[in-house]
GROMACS .gro file of C-alpha atoms in nm:
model
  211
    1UNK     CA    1  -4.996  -1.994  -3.764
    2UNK     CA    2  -4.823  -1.779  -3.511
    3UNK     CA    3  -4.803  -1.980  -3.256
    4UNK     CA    4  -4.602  -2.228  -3.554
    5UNK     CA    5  -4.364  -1.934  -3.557
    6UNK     CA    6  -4.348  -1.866  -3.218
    7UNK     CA    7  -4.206  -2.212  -3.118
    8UNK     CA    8  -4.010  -2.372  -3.427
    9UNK     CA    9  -3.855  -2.297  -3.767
   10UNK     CA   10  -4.166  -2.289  -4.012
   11UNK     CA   11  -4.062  -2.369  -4.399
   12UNK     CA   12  -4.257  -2.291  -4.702
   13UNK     CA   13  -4.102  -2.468  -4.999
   14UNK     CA   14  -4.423  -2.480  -5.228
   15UNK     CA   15  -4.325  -2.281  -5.499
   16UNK     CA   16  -3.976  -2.353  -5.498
   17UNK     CA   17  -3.853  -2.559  -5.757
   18UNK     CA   18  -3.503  -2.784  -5.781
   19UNK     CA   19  -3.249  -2.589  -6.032
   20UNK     CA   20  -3.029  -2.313  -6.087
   21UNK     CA   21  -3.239  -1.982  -5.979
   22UNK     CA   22  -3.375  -2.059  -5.651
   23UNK     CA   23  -3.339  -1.841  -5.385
   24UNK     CA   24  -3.353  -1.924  -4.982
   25UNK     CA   25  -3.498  -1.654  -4.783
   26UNK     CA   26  -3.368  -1.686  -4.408
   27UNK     CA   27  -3.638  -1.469  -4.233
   28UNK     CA   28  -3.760  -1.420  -3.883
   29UNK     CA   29  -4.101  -1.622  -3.808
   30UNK     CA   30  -4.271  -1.275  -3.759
   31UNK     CA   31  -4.224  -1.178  -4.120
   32UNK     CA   32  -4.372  -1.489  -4.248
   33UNK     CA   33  -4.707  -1.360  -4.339
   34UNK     CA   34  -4.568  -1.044  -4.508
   35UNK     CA   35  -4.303  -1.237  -4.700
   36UNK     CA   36  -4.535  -1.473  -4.836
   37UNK     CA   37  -4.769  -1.234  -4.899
   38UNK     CA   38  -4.527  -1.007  -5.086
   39UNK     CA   39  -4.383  -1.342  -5.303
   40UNK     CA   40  -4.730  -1.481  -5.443
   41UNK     CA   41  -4.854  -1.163  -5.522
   42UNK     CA   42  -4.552  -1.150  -5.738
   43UNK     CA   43  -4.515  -1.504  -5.864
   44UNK     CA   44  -4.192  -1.478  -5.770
   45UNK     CA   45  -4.227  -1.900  -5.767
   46UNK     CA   46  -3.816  -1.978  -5.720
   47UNK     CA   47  -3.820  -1.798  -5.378
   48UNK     CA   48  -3.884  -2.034  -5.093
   49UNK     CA   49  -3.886  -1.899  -4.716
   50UNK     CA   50  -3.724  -2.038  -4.408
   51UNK     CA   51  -3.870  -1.925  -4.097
   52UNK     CA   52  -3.653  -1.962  -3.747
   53UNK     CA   53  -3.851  -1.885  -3.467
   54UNK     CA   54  -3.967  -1.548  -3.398
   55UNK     CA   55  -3.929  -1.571  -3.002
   56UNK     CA   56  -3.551  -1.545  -3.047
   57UNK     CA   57  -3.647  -1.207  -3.065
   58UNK     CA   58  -3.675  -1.223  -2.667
   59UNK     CA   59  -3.331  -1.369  -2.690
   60UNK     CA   60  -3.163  -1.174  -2.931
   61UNK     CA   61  -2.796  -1.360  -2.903
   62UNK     CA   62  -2.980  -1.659  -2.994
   63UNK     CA   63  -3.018  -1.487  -3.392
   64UNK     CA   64  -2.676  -1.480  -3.534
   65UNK     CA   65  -2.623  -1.847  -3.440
   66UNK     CA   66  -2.941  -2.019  -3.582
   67UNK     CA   67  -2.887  -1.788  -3.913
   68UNK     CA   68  -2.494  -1.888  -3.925
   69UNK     CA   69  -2.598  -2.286  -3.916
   70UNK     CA   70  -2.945  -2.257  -4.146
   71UNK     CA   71  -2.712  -2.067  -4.448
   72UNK     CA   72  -2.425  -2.325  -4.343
   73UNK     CA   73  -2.675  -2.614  -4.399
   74UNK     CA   74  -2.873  -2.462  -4.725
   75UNK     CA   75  -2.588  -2.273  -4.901
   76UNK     CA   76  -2.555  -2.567  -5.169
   77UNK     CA   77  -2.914  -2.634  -5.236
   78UNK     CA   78  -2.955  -2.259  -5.367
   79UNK     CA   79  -2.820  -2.035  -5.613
   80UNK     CA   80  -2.869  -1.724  -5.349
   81UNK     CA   81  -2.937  -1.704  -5.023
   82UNK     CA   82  -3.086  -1.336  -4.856
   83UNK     CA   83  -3.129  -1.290  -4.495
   84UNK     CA   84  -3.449  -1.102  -4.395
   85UNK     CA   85  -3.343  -0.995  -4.047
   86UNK     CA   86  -3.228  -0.651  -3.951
   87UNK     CA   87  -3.005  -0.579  -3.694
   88UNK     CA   88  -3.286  -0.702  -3.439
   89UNK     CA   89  -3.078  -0.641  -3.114
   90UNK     CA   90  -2.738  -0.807  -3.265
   91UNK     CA   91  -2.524  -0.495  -3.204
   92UNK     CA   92  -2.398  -0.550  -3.549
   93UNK     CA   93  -2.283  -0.928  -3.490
   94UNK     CA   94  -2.570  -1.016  -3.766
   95UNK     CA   95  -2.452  -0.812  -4.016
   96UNK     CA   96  -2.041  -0.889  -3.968
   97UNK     CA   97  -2.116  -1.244  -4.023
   98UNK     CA   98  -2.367  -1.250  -4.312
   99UNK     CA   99  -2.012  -1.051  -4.440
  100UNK     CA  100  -1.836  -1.357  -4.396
  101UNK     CA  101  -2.042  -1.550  -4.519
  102UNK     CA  102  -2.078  -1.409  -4.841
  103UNK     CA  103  -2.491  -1.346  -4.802
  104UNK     CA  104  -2.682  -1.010  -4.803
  105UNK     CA  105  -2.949  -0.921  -4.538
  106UNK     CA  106  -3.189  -0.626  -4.565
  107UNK     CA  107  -3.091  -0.263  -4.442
  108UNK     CA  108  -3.222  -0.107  -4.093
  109UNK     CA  109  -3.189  -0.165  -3.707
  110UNK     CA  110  -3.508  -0.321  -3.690
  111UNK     CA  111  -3.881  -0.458  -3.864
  112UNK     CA  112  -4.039  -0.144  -3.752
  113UNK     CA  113  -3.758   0.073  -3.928
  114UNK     CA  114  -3.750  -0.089  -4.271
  115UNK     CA  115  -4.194  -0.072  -4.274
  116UNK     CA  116  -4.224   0.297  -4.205
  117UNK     CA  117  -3.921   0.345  -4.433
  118UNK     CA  118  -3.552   0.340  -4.314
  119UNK     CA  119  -3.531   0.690  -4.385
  120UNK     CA  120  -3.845   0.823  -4.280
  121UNK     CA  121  -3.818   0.657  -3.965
  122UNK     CA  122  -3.519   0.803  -3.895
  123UNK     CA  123  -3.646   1.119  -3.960
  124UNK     CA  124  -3.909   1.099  -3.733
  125UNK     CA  125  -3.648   1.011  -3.394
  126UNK     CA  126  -3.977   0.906  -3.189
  127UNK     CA  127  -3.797   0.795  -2.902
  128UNK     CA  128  -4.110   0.794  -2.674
  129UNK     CA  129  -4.295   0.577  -2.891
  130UNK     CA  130  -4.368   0.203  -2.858
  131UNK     CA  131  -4.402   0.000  -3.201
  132UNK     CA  132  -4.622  -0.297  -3.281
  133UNK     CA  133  -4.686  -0.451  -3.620
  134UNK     CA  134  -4.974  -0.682  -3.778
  135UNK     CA  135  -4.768  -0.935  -3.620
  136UNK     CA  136  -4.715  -0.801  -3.256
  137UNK     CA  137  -5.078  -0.706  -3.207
  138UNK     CA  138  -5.157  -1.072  -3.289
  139UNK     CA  139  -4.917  -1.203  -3.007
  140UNK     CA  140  -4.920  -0.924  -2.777
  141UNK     CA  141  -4.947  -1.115  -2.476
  142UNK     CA  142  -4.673  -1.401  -2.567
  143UNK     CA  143  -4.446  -1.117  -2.694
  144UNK     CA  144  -4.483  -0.828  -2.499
  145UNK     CA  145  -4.724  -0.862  -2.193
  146UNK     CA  146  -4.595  -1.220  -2.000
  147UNK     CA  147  -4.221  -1.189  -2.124
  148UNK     CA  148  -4.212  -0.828  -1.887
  149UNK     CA  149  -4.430  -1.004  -1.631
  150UNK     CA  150  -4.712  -0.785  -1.671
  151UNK     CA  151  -4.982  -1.029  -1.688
  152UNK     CA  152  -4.815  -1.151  -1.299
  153UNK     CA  153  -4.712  -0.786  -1.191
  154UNK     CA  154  -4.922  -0.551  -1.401
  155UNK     CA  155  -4.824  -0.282  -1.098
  156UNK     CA  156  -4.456  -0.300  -1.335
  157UNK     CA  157  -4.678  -0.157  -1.609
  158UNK     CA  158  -4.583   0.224  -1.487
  159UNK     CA  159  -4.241   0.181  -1.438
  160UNK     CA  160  -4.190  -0.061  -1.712
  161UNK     CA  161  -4.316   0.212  -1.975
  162UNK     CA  162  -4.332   0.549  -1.781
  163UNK     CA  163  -4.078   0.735  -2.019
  164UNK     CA  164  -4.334   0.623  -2.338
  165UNK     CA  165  -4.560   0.881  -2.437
  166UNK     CA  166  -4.731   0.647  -2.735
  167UNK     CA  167  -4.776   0.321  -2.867
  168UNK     CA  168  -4.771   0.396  -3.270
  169UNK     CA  169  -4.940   0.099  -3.439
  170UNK     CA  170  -4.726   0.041  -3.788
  171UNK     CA  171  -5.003  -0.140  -4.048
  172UNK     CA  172  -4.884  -0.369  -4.288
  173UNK     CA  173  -5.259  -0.469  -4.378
  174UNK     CA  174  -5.568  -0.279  -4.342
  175UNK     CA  175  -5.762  -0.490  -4.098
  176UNK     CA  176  -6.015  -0.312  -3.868
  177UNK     CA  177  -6.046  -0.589  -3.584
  178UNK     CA  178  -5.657  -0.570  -3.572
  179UNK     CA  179  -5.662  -0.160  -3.538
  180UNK     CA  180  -5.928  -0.208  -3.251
  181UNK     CA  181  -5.697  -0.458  -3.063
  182UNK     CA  182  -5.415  -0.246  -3.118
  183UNK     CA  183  -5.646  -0.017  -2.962
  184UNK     CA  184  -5.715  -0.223  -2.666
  185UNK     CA  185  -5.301  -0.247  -2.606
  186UNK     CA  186  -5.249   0.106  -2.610
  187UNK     CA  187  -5.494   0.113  -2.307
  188UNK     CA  188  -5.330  -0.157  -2.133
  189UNK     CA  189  -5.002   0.011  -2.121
  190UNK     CA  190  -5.134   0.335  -2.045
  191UNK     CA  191  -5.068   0.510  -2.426
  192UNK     CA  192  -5.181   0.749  -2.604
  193UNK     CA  193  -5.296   0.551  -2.931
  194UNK     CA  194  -5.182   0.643  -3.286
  195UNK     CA  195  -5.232   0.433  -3.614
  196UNK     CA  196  -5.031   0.424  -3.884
  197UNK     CA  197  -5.034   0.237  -4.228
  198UNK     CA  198  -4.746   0.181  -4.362
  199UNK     CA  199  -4.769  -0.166  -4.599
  200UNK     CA  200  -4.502  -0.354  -4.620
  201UNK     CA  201  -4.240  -0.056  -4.634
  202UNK     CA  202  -3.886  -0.158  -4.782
  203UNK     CA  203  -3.963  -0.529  -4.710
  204UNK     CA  204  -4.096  -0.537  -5.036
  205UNK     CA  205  -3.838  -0.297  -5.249
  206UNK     CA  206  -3.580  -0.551  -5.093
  207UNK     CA  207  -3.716  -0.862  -5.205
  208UNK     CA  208  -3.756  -0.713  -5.557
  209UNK     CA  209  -3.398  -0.608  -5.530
  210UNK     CA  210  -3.308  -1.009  -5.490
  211UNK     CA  211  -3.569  -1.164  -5.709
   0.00000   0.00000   0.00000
C-alpha cells in the first residue's frame, strides 16, 4: 500500500454511504493506515478518506493547492469536510485557507506533534532529535535516505545530520520487526536510538471531535 500513497491520491469510500451525514476526510497518504484504522475500530461507517499523495511532503508548496481543489471538487457531495494535515511545512498557508474555505483541519505543526501529544511535545523542545513514524520506517529510503542523496553520497550523512543527537522512533502500533528496522535507521544515520509508543496520539481525539 505505500507505495499507492507514495505516488497518487488513494480513496477509501467503502463505508461511506450517499446522504446527509457523511463526512470527507482530506488526509495525507501517510496517515492512511492510522485513519482507517482509527474509523473501523469505531464504526464510524459515514466517514470516507481521501488520500493525496504523501510525497508532497518532499514538496511541501505542493499541499495547500491539491487540498484547495480536492475540498473545491467534494464540498457538495458531503455534509462536512475535515482536513487531516497539520501545518506540514505550509508556514501557515494551510491553515489561512482551510479559513476561507469554511473547513477545519487538525491542530499542530506536524504528524509527529499531534502523536506524542501537541502539548507534550512541546514540552519536550527536542530539537536534536530526528522523528520517524510506523509510516516513515516503512519508506525510509523513498522518504528520507534517496530524497537527501544519501543512498548516492552517503559521505553527506555527517554533515547532513551532525547537529542530531537522536533519532526518536514515535509508535503508533506495537510491531517488533518495525522497532528493529527503526533500529537499523538509527545506525545508518549515525543516532543514538530511542523508542517511543505513542498510539495514535490526538489523531484519534480529533476524529472523535468530527464524527
Amino acid at each position: 500500500m505505500e507505495n499507492v500513497l507514495s505516488d497518487q491520491i488513494l480513496s477509501d469510500s467503502g463505508y461511506a454511504e450517499s446522504g446527509a451525514g457523511k463526512i470527507l476526510l482530506v488526509a495525507c497518504g501517510a496517515l492512511a493506515r492510522e485513519i482507517l484504522a482509527i474509523r473501523d475500530a469505531n464504526g464510524w461507517r459515514h466517514m470516507e478518506l481521501q488520500c493525496l499523495p504523501a510525497k508532497y511532503h518532499l514538496h511541501p508548496e505542493k499541499i495547500v493547492t491539491a487540498v484547495e481543489n480536492l475540498i473545491r471538487e467534494r464540498r457538495d457531495m458531503y455534509q462536512k469536510i475535515f482536513v487531516v494535515y497539520a501545518d506540514c511545512g505550509t508556514g501557515g498557508l494551510l491553515e489561512r485557507k482551510c479559513d476561507e474555505l469554511g473547513v477545519e483541519m487538525i491542530e499542530g505543526p506536524h504528524c509527529y506533534s499531534f502523536f506524542e501529544g501537541n502539548s507534550a511535545f512541546a514540552q519536550r523542545e527536542e530539537i536534536t532529535a530526528f522523528y520517524l513514524t510506523d509510516f516513515l520506517v516503512r519508506q525510509f529510503d523513498a522518504f528520507v535516505w534517496e530524497p537527501m542523496g544519501l543512498d548516492r553520497h552517503p559521505e553527506l550523512r555527517d554533515m547532513m545530520f551532525g547537529n542530531y543527537t537522536k533519532l526518536v522512533y514515535q509508535a503508533q502500533t506495537k510491531d517488533e520487526s518495525l522497532r528493529k528496522l527503526a533500529s537499523e535507521c538509527a545506525n545508518r544515520l549515525g543516532l543514538q536510538f530511542e523508542y517511543r509508543y505513542t498510539g495514535y496520539g490526538d489523531l484519534e481525539a480529533a476524529l472523535r471531535d468530527q464524527a
